[in-house]
Every structure is written in structure tokens, then in C-alpha cells.
Amino acid sequence: MTPTCTTAPTAGSLEEALEALHQRLPEMDAAAAAFASLRRAAEEMDLRDASWPPPLAFDAEAFNAGTPLLAGGITRELGELFLESATVMLSAIQKSFPGAAQFAVDLGGALENGAVSASECVKAALSGDEGALDGVAERAGIPVQAANFLLQEILRPCLRHASAVLGKWAGNELWFKSVCPVCGSRPDMGHLKEKEDCSEFLVSKAGVMWLHCSLCGHDWRFMRLVCPSCGQQDHEQLEVLSSEDRPEERVHACKACKSYLPVMDLTKWRGPFDADLAPLGLVHMDILAQEKGYAPLVQRPWNTFGKAED
């Protein structure tokens, strides 16, 4: 008997995703609208003629060994693209995030007068180098958390462009790592979905795990019963927290490293799905996981509640 797949959730438009999020969690309307405005600003940038990323000489051996496609890609051209993005994104942040508006002005001024360089900003945002981030924040005269938020939002359109150009090389048959195959960043959420060819995934009824990159937005396949932070495979060390009323909303947590990842089970969800907005609809699951002593794989503005600057 030939297996059949259930209907997959629809990608839908940004507006449809916003409406679906409003129906599920109306208290997140303001935050969702603010981040959606940044998404629109980024999408309005025309990067088709950008000189970065350069043409890729794909090295399958290095890729299979765990080297992301953009490894070593912090170049002068990326710095120029970062400055182009900064002009657009800092303006959008001033309009949509009043609390960060002055920080955006200060960072823009520091970039303009040379107090900080585009290359060190890119390094701070992309590499996770805390020393580089501290240096940018200090010279721009802004808090470290604000610097991290601003730099990531500026870099995001650049990396989204790179993902669109290079994503075709990130073949799932070669990459089952816990960092993004395009830019090397960590995921901010996972989603389980049906295999398009059902016969290929009869061994599990729970769906295929995909991870969503927190920076470039690329989605890649991952092992479902493995911690994406430390690689733990002992099922007794892995915990799944779920919502009673909404079984599609989950958190995959690891008792060994005390990290967690929000997960949306799309095999149980039939509405529009937007991987960028979906984490905002799982904030209550973030709270549940953090109350149990777990920490997110990636700190995003919506999962760092209560973490003020010292």
C-alpha cells in the first residue's frame, strides 16, 4: 500500500503569518509588528547587483567536514554591504523600536565617524566574538545587548542575500550539523514537517526535523533525537516540553547542557507558517523552559526577558 502525506502548512504571506500569530497570541502584536517592519525594510533593499558574496568554488570535502559556505567570507565587499544595510536598517529600527532609537543613532554616528569599522561589526555579529562585541559597544557608547541587537539586524539582510545566492550548495545529503551550513550561525528554532517523499521517512511518524538559522534564515535538516547544542543522544537526557492546548508547540531541551530549542510541529499545524515570526509565537514556551533552568541556544530579543545590563 502506497503511503500518503498529510497536507503541509502553507508558507503564506507575511501578513497572513502576522494574522495567524495574532489569533494565537495577540499579546505579541506589538513585537511582531516591529520585527515585521524590519523584515519589510530588508526586503525592500535591492541587493541583486551586490559584489558579495563572491562566486563560490564549492569544496564538497570541506563542506562535509563541517565548514560553512561563508567561512572566511568577512571581506571588504561584505563590509561595504554592511554599511549599505546599516543606512536602511538603523533608520527602520529608530521608527519601530523607540527604546533602541538612540542606540541606533549612536551606532550610526560611530560608523560614520570611524569610531567603529564595518569589518569589526561584522566579526562581532557573525563570529560570536564577545571581545569584539564589547569593543564595538564601548566605542559606540551603547550597551552590549543593544549593540548585539543592532549589529545582527544590520547583518541579517546581507546574510539573507548570501543564503539566497549560495543556499543551493547547502545540500542536505552532506550536512547534518548543528550550525547553519551557509553562515555558521546557530538556530533560533526548529520545525518538524512531513517528508515530501513519504516512503523515505517511514521509520518515524513524528516528522523530519529542520533547523532555522537565526541570522541568514536558511533551513537545514537535522537529527530529530539529538541535542543541537552539545550533540547528546541519550534519550533520557533529552526532554520534550509541550503545550497542553496546542500540541504543535514544543521545546526540545537537553538535561546535559541545559539548553533548549523551541520547535513547531508542522505535522499538527495547518495554518500559514513563517519561520522568522514563529519564534515570537512560542515565547510562552521560552518562559516554561527557562523556569525549568534551561537556556536558549541563541539569545534573541524575545527570549532574554529579565536580562538587564549590569
PDB file of N, CA, C and O in Angstrom, residues 132-197:
ATOM      1  N   ALA A 132      35.046  41.240  20.621  1.00  0.00           N
ATOM      2  CA  ALA A 132      34.766  42.164  19.522  1.00  0.00           C
ATOM      3  C   ALA A 132      33.473  42.924  19.778  1.00  0.00           C
ATOM      4  O   ALA A 132      33.387  44.127  19.523  1.00  0.00           O
ATOM      5  N   LEU A 133      32.458  42.234  20.299  1.00  0.00           N
ATOM      6  CA  LEU A 133      31.186  42.883  20.591  1.00  0.00           C
ATOM      7  C   LEU A 133      31.348  43.923  21.694  1.00  0.00           C
ATOM      8  O   LEU A 133      30.813  45.036  21.595  1.00  0.00           O
ATOM      9  N   ASP A 134      32.093  43.570  22.723  1.00  0.00           N
ATOM     10  CA  ASP A 134      32.335  44.525  23.811  1.00  0.00           C
ATOM     11  C   ASP A 134      33.040  45.774  23.286  1.00  0.00           C
ATOM     12  O   ASP A 134      32.717  46.898  23.694  1.00  0.00           O
ATOM     13  N   GLY A 135      34.010  45.564  22.370  1.00  0.00           N
ATOM     14  CA  GLY A 135      34.754  46.696  21.828  1.00  0.00           C
ATOM     15  C   GLY A 135      33.878  47.625  21.017  1.00  0.00           C
ATOM     16  O   GLY A 135      33.972  48.856  21.135  1.00  0.00           O
ATOM     17  N   VAL A 136      33.016  47.050  20.185  1.00  0.00           N
ATOM     18  CA  VAL A 136      32.096  47.868  19.381  1.00  0.00           C
ATOM     19  C   VAL A 136      31.163  48.650  20.290  1.00  0.00           C
ATOM     20  O   VAL A 136      30.939  49.854  20.102  1.00  0.00           O
ATOM     21  N   ALA A 137      30.598  47.964  21.283  1.00  0.00           N
ATOM     22  CA  ALA A 137      29.659  48.618  22.200  1.00  0.00           C
ATOM     23  C   ALA A 137      30.326  49.770  22.943  1.00  0.00           C
ATOM     24  O   ALA A 137      29.760  50.863  23.065  1.00  0.00           O
ATOM     25  N   GLU A 138      31.556  49.547  23.407  1.00  0.00           N
ATOM     26  CA  GLU A 138      32.254  50.579  24.174  1.00  0.00           C
ATOM     27  C   GLU A 138      32.547  51.800  23.313  1.00  0.00           C
ATOM     28  O   GLU A 138      32.312  52.945  23.730  1.00  0.00           O
ATOM     29  N   ARG A 139      33.056  51.581  22.085  1.00  0.00           N
ATOM     30  CA  ARG A 139      33.421  52.719  21.236  1.00  0.00           C
ATOM     31  C   ARG A 139      32.201  53.440  20.676  1.00  0.00           C
ATOM     32  O   ARG A 139      32.267  54.629  20.364  1.00  0.00           O
ATOM     33  N   ALA A 140      31.083  52.718  20.546  1.00  0.00           N
ATOM     34  CA  ALA A 140      29.847  53.364  20.094  1.00  0.00           C
ATOM     35  C   ALA A 140      29.096  54.011  21.253  1.00  0.00           C
ATOM     36  O   ALA A 140      28.146  54.777  21.031  1.00  0.00           O
ATOM     37  N   GLY A 141      29.496  53.691  22.475  1.00  0.00           N
ATOM     38  CA  GLY A 141      28.844  54.264  23.640  1.00  0.00           C
ATOM     39  C   GLY A 141      27.455  53.725  23.895  1.00  0.00           C
ATOM     40  O   GLY A 141      26.561  54.450  24.353  1.00  0.00           O
ATOM     41  N   ILE A 142      27.245  52.412  23.610  1.00  0.00           N
ATOM     42  CA  ILE A 142      25.929  51.807  23.800  1.00  0.00           C
ATOM     43  C   ILE A 142      26.079  50.512  24.586  1.00  0.00           C
ATOM     44  O   ILE A 142      27.158  49.917  24.619  1.00  0.00           O
ATOM     45  N   PRO A 143      25.011  50.024  25.233  1.00  0.00           N
ATOM     46  CA  PRO A 143      25.085  48.765  25.975  1.00  0.00           C
ATOM     47  C   PRO A 143      25.388  47.584  25.047  1.00  0.00           C
ATOM     48  O   PRO A 143      25.048  47.604  23.852  1.00  0.00           O
ATOM     49  N   VAL A 144      26.000  46.559  25.600  1.00  0.00           N
ATOM     50  CA  VAL A 144      26.386  45.390  24.809  1.00  0.00           C
ATOM     51  C   VAL A 144      25.167  44.716  24.188  1.00  0.00           C
ATOM     52  O   VAL A 144      25.183  44.324  23.011  1.00  0.00           O
ATOM     53  N   GLN A 145      24.082  44.564  24.962  1.00  0.00           N
ATOM     54  CA  GLN A 145      22.883  43.914  24.416  1.00  0.00           C
ATOM     55  C   GLN A 145      22.315  44.715  23.253  1.00  0.00           C
ATOM     56  O   GLN A 145      21.858  44.142  22.256  1.00  0.00           O
ATOM     57  N   ALA A 146      22.334  46.041  23.366  1.00  0.00           N
ATOM     58  CA  ALA A 146      21.840  46.881  22.276  1.00  0.00           C
ATOM     59  C   ALA A 146      22.727  46.729  21.048  1.00  0.00           C
ATOM     60  O   ALA A 146      22.237  46.635  19.915  1.00  0.00           O
ATOM     61  N   ALA A 147      24.039  46.692  21.259  1.00  0.00           N
ATOM     62  CA  ALA A 147      24.968  46.524  20.143  1.00  0.00           C
ATOM     63  C   ALA A 147      24.720  45.196  19.435  1.00  0.00           C
ATOM     64  O   ALA A 147      24.699  45.126  18.199  1.00  0.00           O
ATOM     65  N   ASN A 148      24.514  44.138  20.211  1.00  0.00           N
ATOM     66  CA  ASN A 148      24.274  42.822  19.617  1.00  0.00           C
ATOM     67  C   ASN A 148      23.009  42.831  18.758  1.00  0.00           C
ATOM     68  O   ASN A 148      23.004  42.322  17.632  1.00  0.00           O
ATOM     69  N   PHE A 149      21.949  43.415  19.287  1.00  0.00           N
ATOM     70  CA  PHE A 149      20.689  43.501  18.537  1.00  0.00           C
ATOM     71  C   PHE A 149      20.868  44.298  17.248  1.00  0.00           C
ATOM     72  O   PHE A 149      20.470  43.857  16.163  1.00  0.00           O
ATOM     73  N   LEU A 150      21.488  45.470  17.336  1.00  0.00           N
ATOM     74  CA  LEU A 150      21.641  46.331  16.161  1.00  0.00           C
ATOM     75  C   LEU A 150      22.528  45.684  15.095  1.00  0.00           C
ATOM     76  O   LEU A 150      22.191  45.691  13.900  1.00  0.00           O
ATOM     77  N   LEU A 151      23.640  45.127  15.515  1.00  0.00           N
ATOM     78  CA  LEU A 151      24.566  44.527  14.547  1.00  0.00           C
ATOM     79  C   LEU A 151      23.927  43.344  13.832  1.00  0.00           C
ATOM     80  O   LEU A 151      24.092  43.170  12.621  1.00  0.00           O
ATOM     81  N   GLN A 152      23.188  42.537  14.573  1.00  0.00           N
ATOM     82  CA  GLN A 152      22.546  41.383  13.939  1.00  0.00           C
ATOM     83  C   GLN A 152      21.480  41.820  12.944  1.00  0.00           C
ATOM     84  O   GLN A 152      21.357  41.235  11.859  1.00  0.00           O
ATOM     85  N   GLU A 153      20.705  42.852  13.299  1.00  0.00           N
ATOM     86  CA  GLU A 153      19.657  43.298  12.386  1.00  0.00           C
ATOM     87  C   GLU A 153      20.244  43.961  11.130  1.00  0.00           C
ATOM     88  O   GLU A 153      19.637  43.908  10.063  1.00  0.00           O
ATOM     89  N   ILE A 154      21.413  44.594  11.263  1.00  0.00           N
ATOM     90  CA  ILE A 154      22.079  45.160  10.082  1.00  0.00           C
ATOM     91  C   ILE A 154      22.647  44.046   9.206  1.00  0.00           C
ATOM     92  O   ILE A 154      22.537  44.077   7.979  1.00  0.00           O
ATOM     93  N   LEU A 155      23.260  43.059   9.838  1.00  0.00           N
ATOM     94  CA  LEU A 155      23.902  41.988   9.078  1.00  0.00           C
ATOM     95  C   LEU A 155      22.897  41.043   8.443  1.00  0.00           C
ATOM     96  O   LEU A 155      23.169  40.438   7.403  1.00  0.00           O
ATOM     97  N   ARG A 156      21.711  40.941   9.049  1.00  0.00           N
ATOM     98  CA  ARG A 156      20.733  39.954   8.588  1.00  0.00           C
ATOM     99  C   ARG A 156      20.404  40.070   7.094  1.00  0.00           C
ATOM    100  O   ARG A 156      20.427  39.065   6.373  1.00  0.00           O
ATOM    101  N   PRO A 157      20.105  41.264   6.552  1.00  0.00           N
ATOM    102  CA  PRO A 157      19.807  41.332   5.113  1.00  0.00           C
ATOM    103  C   PRO A 157      20.977  40.894   4.240  1.00  0.00           C
ATOM    104  O   PRO A 157      20.777  40.285   3.179  1.00  0.00           O
ATOM    105  N   CYS A 158      22.201  41.174   4.687  1.00  0.00           N
ATOM    106  CA  CYS A 158      23.385  40.749   3.932  1.00  0.00           C
ATOM    107  C   CYS A 158      23.460  39.231   3.863  1.00  0.00           C
ATOM    108  O   CYS A 158      23.710  38.645   2.793  1.00  0.00           O
ATOM    109  N   LEU A 159      23.228  38.590   4.998  1.00  0.00           N
ATOM    110  CA  LEU A 159      23.312  37.132   5.037  1.00  0.00           C
ATOM    111  C   LEU A 159      22.109  36.475   4.366  1.00  0.00           C
ATOM    112  O   LEU A 159      22.229  35.387   3.800  1.00  0.00           O
ATOM    113  N   ARG A 160      20.942  37.121   4.420  1.00  0.00           N
ATOM    114  CA  ARG A 160      19.789  36.589   3.690  1.00  0.00           C
ATOM    115  C   ARG A 160      20.083  36.579   2.187  1.00  0.00           C
ATOM    116  O   ARG A 160      19.714  35.651   1.467  1.00  0.00           O
ATOM    117  N   HIS A 161      20.729  37.642   1.730  1.00  0.00           N
ATOM    118  CA  HIS A 161      21.122  37.706   0.326  1.00  0.00           C
ATOM    119  C   HIS A 161      22.105  36.576   0.002  1.00  0.00           C
ATOM    120  O   HIS A 161      21.959  35.889  -1.024  1.00  0.00           O
ATOM    121  N   ALA A 162      23.079  36.354   0.871  1.00  0.00           N
ATOM    122  CA  ALA A 162      24.056  35.290   0.651  1.00  0.00           C
ATOM    123  C   ALA A 162      23.385  33.923   0.646  1.00  0.00           C
ATOM    124  O   ALA A 162      23.721  33.043  -0.155  1.00  0.00           O
ATOM    125  N   SER A 163      22.408  33.738   1.554  1.00  0.00           N
ATOM    126  CA  SER A 163      21.696  32.463   1.605  1.00  0.00           C
ATOM    127  C   SER A 163      20.928  32.201   0.316  1.00  0.00           C
ATOM    128  O   SER A 163      20.889  31.072  -0.188  1.00  0.00           O
ATOM    129  N   ALA A 164      20.324  33.267  -0.235  1.00  0.00           N
ATOM    130  CA  ALA A 164      19.582  33.114  -1.489  1.00  0.00           C
ATOM    131  C   ALA A 164      20.519  32.743  -2.631  1.00  0.00           C
ATOM    132  O   ALA A 164      20.151  31.973  -3.534  1.00  0.00           O
ATOM    133  N   VAL A 165      21.745  33.276  -2.591  1.00  0.00           N
ATOM    134  CA  VAL A 165      22.711  33.013  -3.662  1.00  0.00           C
ATOM    135  C   VAL A 165      23.377  31.644  -3.493  1.00  0.00           C
ATOM    136  O   VAL A 165      23.549  30.902  -4.463  1.00  0.00           O
ATOM    137  N   LEU A 166      23.738  31.302  -2.259  1.00  0.00           N
ATOM    138  CA  LEU A 166      24.551  30.113  -2.008  1.00  0.00           C
ATOM    139  C   LEU A 166      23.776  28.922  -1.476  1.00  0.00           C
ATOM    140  O   LEU A 166      24.309  27.817  -1.417  1.00  0.00           O
ATOM    141  N   GLY A 167      22.523  29.149  -1.070  1.00  0.00           N
ATOM    142  CA  GLY A 167      21.756  28.085  -0.431  1.00  0.00           C
ATOM    143  C   GLY A 167      21.644  26.820  -1.249  1.00  0.00           C
ATOM    144  O   GLY A 167      21.540  25.716  -0.703  1.00  0.00           O
ATOM    145  N   LYS A 168      21.701  26.945  -2.575  1.00  0.00           N
ATOM    146  CA  LYS A 168      21.573  25.762  -3.441  1.00  0.00           C
ATOM    147  C   LYS A 168      22.724  24.779  -3.231  1.00  0.00           C
ATOM    148  O   LYS A 168      22.600  23.590  -3.548  1.00  0.00           O
ATOM    149  N   TRP A 169      23.864  25.274  -2.706  1.00  0.00           N
ATOM    150  CA  TRP A 169      25.004  24.400  -2.466  1.00  0.00           C
ATOM    151  C   TRP A 169      24.900  23.657  -1.155  1.00  0.00           C
ATOM    152  O   TRP A 169      25.655  22.701  -0.918  1.00  0.00           O
ATOM    153  N   ALA A 170      24.017  24.118  -0.279  1.00  0.00           N
ATOM    154  CA  ALA A 170      23.919  23.534   1.060  1.00  0.00           C
ATOM    155  C   ALA A 170      23.064  22.279   1.029  1.00  0.00           C
ATOM    156  O   ALA A 170      21.988  22.215   1.611  1.00  0.00           O
ATOM    157  N   GLY A 171      23.547  21.264   0.325  1.00  0.00           N
ATOM    158  CA  GLY A 171      22.781  20.044   0.145  1.00  0.00           C
ATOM    159  C   GLY A 171      22.557  19.290   1.440  1.00  0.00           C
ATOM    160  O   GLY A 171      23.475  19.120   2.244  1.00  0.00           O
ATOM    161  N   ASN A 172      21.339  18.854   1.663  1.00  0.00           N
ATOM    162  CA  ASN A 172      21.004  18.169   2.908  1.00  0.00           C
ATOM    163  C   ASN A 172      21.670  16.816   3.028  1.00  0.00           C
ATOM    164  O   ASN A 172      21.803  16.269   4.113  1.00  0.00           O
ATOM    165  N   GLU A 173      22.088  16.240   1.899  1.00  0.00           N
ATOM    166  CA  GLU A 173      22.721  14.930   1.958  1.00  0.00           C
ATOM    167  C   GLU A 173      24.137  15.006   2.529  1.00  0.00           C
ATOM    168  O   GLU A 173      24.731  13.989   2.873  1.00  0.00           O
ATOM    169  N   LEU A 174      24.684  16.218   2.635  1.00  0.00           N
ATOM    170  CA  LEU A 174      26.041  16.376   3.136  1.00  0.00           C
ATOM    171  C   LEU A 174      26.102  16.998   4.528  1.00  0.00           C
ATOM    172  O   LEU A 174      27.142  16.974   5.155  1.00  0.00           O
ATOM    173  N   TRP A 175      25.026  17.591   4.995  1.00  0.00           N
ATOM    174  CA  TRP A 175      25.109  18.437   6.194  1.00  0.00           C
ATOM    175  C   TRP A 175      24.066  18.065   7.224  1.00  0.00           C
ATOM    176  O   TRP A 175      22.876  18.277   7.028  1.00  0.00           O
ATOM    177  N   PHE A 176      24.508  17.511   8.344  1.00  0.00           N
ATOM    178  CA  PHE A 176      23.616  17.262   9.469  1.00  0.00           C
ATOM    179  C   PHE A 176      24.266  17.813  10.729  1.00  0.00           C
ATOM    180  O   PHE A 176      24.357  17.149  11.747  1.00  0.00           O
ATOM    181  N   LYS A 177      24.758  19.056  10.619  1.00  0.00           N
ATOM    182  CA  LYS A 177      25.456  19.709  11.727  1.00  0.00           C
ATOM    183  C   LYS A 177      24.476  20.624  12.474  1.00  0.00           C
ATOM    184  O   LYS A 177      23.395  20.937  12.002  1.00  0.00           O
ATOM    185  N   SER A 178      24.923  21.096  13.645  1.00  0.00           N
ATOM    186  CA  SER A 178      24.042  21.916  14.473  1.00  0.00           C
ATOM    187  C   SER A 178      24.200  23.408  14.217  1.00  0.00           C
ATOM    188  O   SER A 178      23.535  24.213  14.863  1.00  0.00           O
ATOM    189  N   VAL A 179      25.084  23.797  13.294  1.00  0.00           N
ATOM    190  CA  VAL A 179      25.200  25.194  12.890  1.00  0.00           C
ATOM    191  C   VAL A 179      24.831  25.311  11.420  1.00  0.00           C
ATOM    192  O   VAL A 179      24.887  24.331  10.671  1.00  0.00           O
ATOM    193  N   CYS A 180      24.465  26.508  11.003  1.00  0.00           N
ATOM    194  CA  CYS A 180      23.967  26.727   9.651  1.00  0.00           C
ATOM    195  C   CYS A 180      25.025  26.395   8.595  1.00  0.00           C
ATOM    196  O   CYS A 180      26.174  26.834   8.706  1.00  0.00           O
ATOM    197  N   PRO A 181      24.664  25.638   7.563  1.00  0.00           N
ATOM    198  CA  PRO A 181      25.627  25.313   6.511  1.00  0.00           C
ATOM    199  C   PRO A 181      26.032  26.500   5.654  1.00  0.00           C
ATOM    200  O   PRO A 181      27.043  26.451   4.961  1.00  0.00           O
ATOM    201  N   VAL A 182      25.254  27.582   5.697  1.00  0.00           N
ATOM    202  CA  VAL A 182      25.588  28.759   4.900  1.00  0.00           C
ATOM    203  C   VAL A 182      26.500  29.697   5.677  1.00  0.00           C
ATOM    204  O   VAL A 182      27.616  30.004   5.239  1.00  0.00           O
ATOM    205  N   CYS A 183      26.054  30.153   6.858  1.00  0.00           N
ATOM    206  CA  CYS A 183      26.816  31.186   7.570  1.00  0.00           C
ATOM    207  C   CYS A 183      27.449  30.721   8.870  1.00  0.00           C
ATOM    208  O   CYS A 183      28.231  31.463   9.476  1.00  0.00           O
ATOM    209  N   GLY A 184      27.123  29.522   9.337  1.00  0.00           N
ATOM    210  CA  GLY A 184      27.728  29.003  10.558  1.00  0.00           C
ATOM    211  C   GLY A 184      27.073  29.457  11.845  1.00  0.00           C
ATOM    212  O   GLY A 184      27.575  29.172  12.932  1.00  0.00           O
ATOM    213  N   SER A 185      25.933  30.153  11.760  1.00  0.00           N
ATOM    214  CA  SER A 185      25.243  30.619  12.964  1.00  0.00           C
ATOM    215  C   SER A 185      24.376  29.508  13.555  1.00  0.00           C
ATOM    216  O   SER A 185      24.075  28.516  12.902  1.00  0.00           O
ATOM    217  N   ARG A 186      23.949  29.719  14.779  1.00  0.00           N
ATOM    218  CA  ARG A 186      23.124  28.724  15.458  1.00  0.00           C
ATOM    219  C   ARG A 186      21.644  28.932  15.133  1.00  0.00           C
ATOM    220  O   ARG A 186      21.237  30.043  14.770  1.00  0.00           O
ATOM    221  N   PRO A 187      20.832  27.899  15.316  1.00  0.00           N
ATOM    222  CA  PRO A 187      19.395  28.030  15.040  1.00  0.00           C
ATOM    223  C   PRO A 187      18.654  28.709  16.179  1.00  0.00           C
ATOM    224  O   PRO A 187      19.043  28.593  17.339  1.00  0.00           O
ATOM    225  N   ASP A 188      17.583  29.432  15.827  1.00  0.00           N
ATOM    226  CA  ASP A 188      16.733  30.013  16.869  1.00  0.00           C
ATOM    227  C   ASP A 188      15.449  29.227  17.048  1.00  0.00           C
ATOM    228  O   ASP A 188      14.698  29.461  17.994  1.00  0.00           O
ATOM    229  N   MET A 189      15.182  28.276  16.148  1.00  0.00           N
ATOM    230  CA  MET A 189      14.039  27.387  16.324  1.00  0.00           C
ATOM    231  C   MET A 189      14.176  26.195  15.389  1.00  0.00           C
ATOM    232  O   MET A 189      15.000  26.193  14.471  1.00  0.00           O
ATOM    233  N   GLY A 190      13.364  25.176  15.667  1.00  0.00           N
ATOM    234  CA  GLY A 190      13.278  24.026  14.777  1.00  0.00           C
ATOM    235  C   GLY A 190      11.841  23.812  14.373  1.00  0.00           C
ATOM    236  O   GLY A 190      10.921  24.340  15.000  1.00  0.00           O
ATOM    237  N   HIS A 191      11.636  23.072  13.299  1.00  0.00           N
ATOM    238  CA  HIS A 191      10.279  22.682  12.954  1.00  0.00           C
ATOM    239  C   HIS A 191      10.275  21.272  12.382  1.00  0.00           C
ATOM    240  O   HIS A 191      11.181  20.866  11.670  1.00  0.00           O
ATOM    241  N   LEU A 192       9.262  20.545  12.790  1.00  0.00           N
ATOM    242  CA  LEU A 192       9.062  19.181  12.306  1.00  0.00           C
ATOM    243  C   LEU A 192       8.054  19.218  11.180  1.00  0.00           C
ATOM    244  O   LEU A 192       6.988  19.816  11.312  1.00  0.00           O
ATOM    245  N   LYS A 193       8.386  18.599  10.076  1.00  0.00           N
ATOM    246  CA  LYS A 193       7.420  18.560   8.977  1.00  0.00           C
ATOM    247  C   LYS A 193       7.468  17.228   8.264  1.00  0.00           C
ATOM    248  O   LYS A 193       8.437  16.471   8.377  1.00  0.00           O
ATOM    249  N   GLU A 194       6.410  16.951   7.531  1.00  0.00           N
ATOM    250  CA  GLU A 194       6.311  15.705   6.793  1.00  0.00           C
ATOM    251  C   GLU A 194       7.385  15.645   5.719  1.00  0.00           C
ATOM    252  O   GLU A 194       7.761  16.665   5.139  1.00  0.00           O
ATOM    253  N   LYS A 195       7.873  14.440   5.450  1.00  0.00           N
ATOM    254  CA  LYS A 195       8.791  14.256   4.339  1.00  0.00           C
ATOM    255  C   LYS A 195       8.008  14.346   3.049  1.00  0.00           C
ATOM    256  O   LYS A 195       6.924  13.797   2.935  1.00  0.00           O
ATOM    257  N   GLU A 196       8.536  15.089   2.072  1.00  0.00           N
ATOM    258  CA  GLU A 196       7.827  15.242   0.800  1.00  0.00           C
ATOM    259  C   GLU A 196       7.640  13.894   0.128  1.00  0.00           C
ATOM    260  O   GLU A 196       6.589  13.598  -0.432  1.00  0.00           O
ATOM    261  N   ASP A 197       8.670  13.059   0.177  1.00  0.00           N
ATOM    262  CA  ASP A 197       8.560  11.691  -0.316  1.00  0.00           C
ATOM    263  C   ASP A 197       8.346  10.803   0.904  1.00  0.00           C
ATOM    264  O   ASP A 197       9.285  10.426   1.584  1.00  0.00           O
TER     265      ASP A 197
END
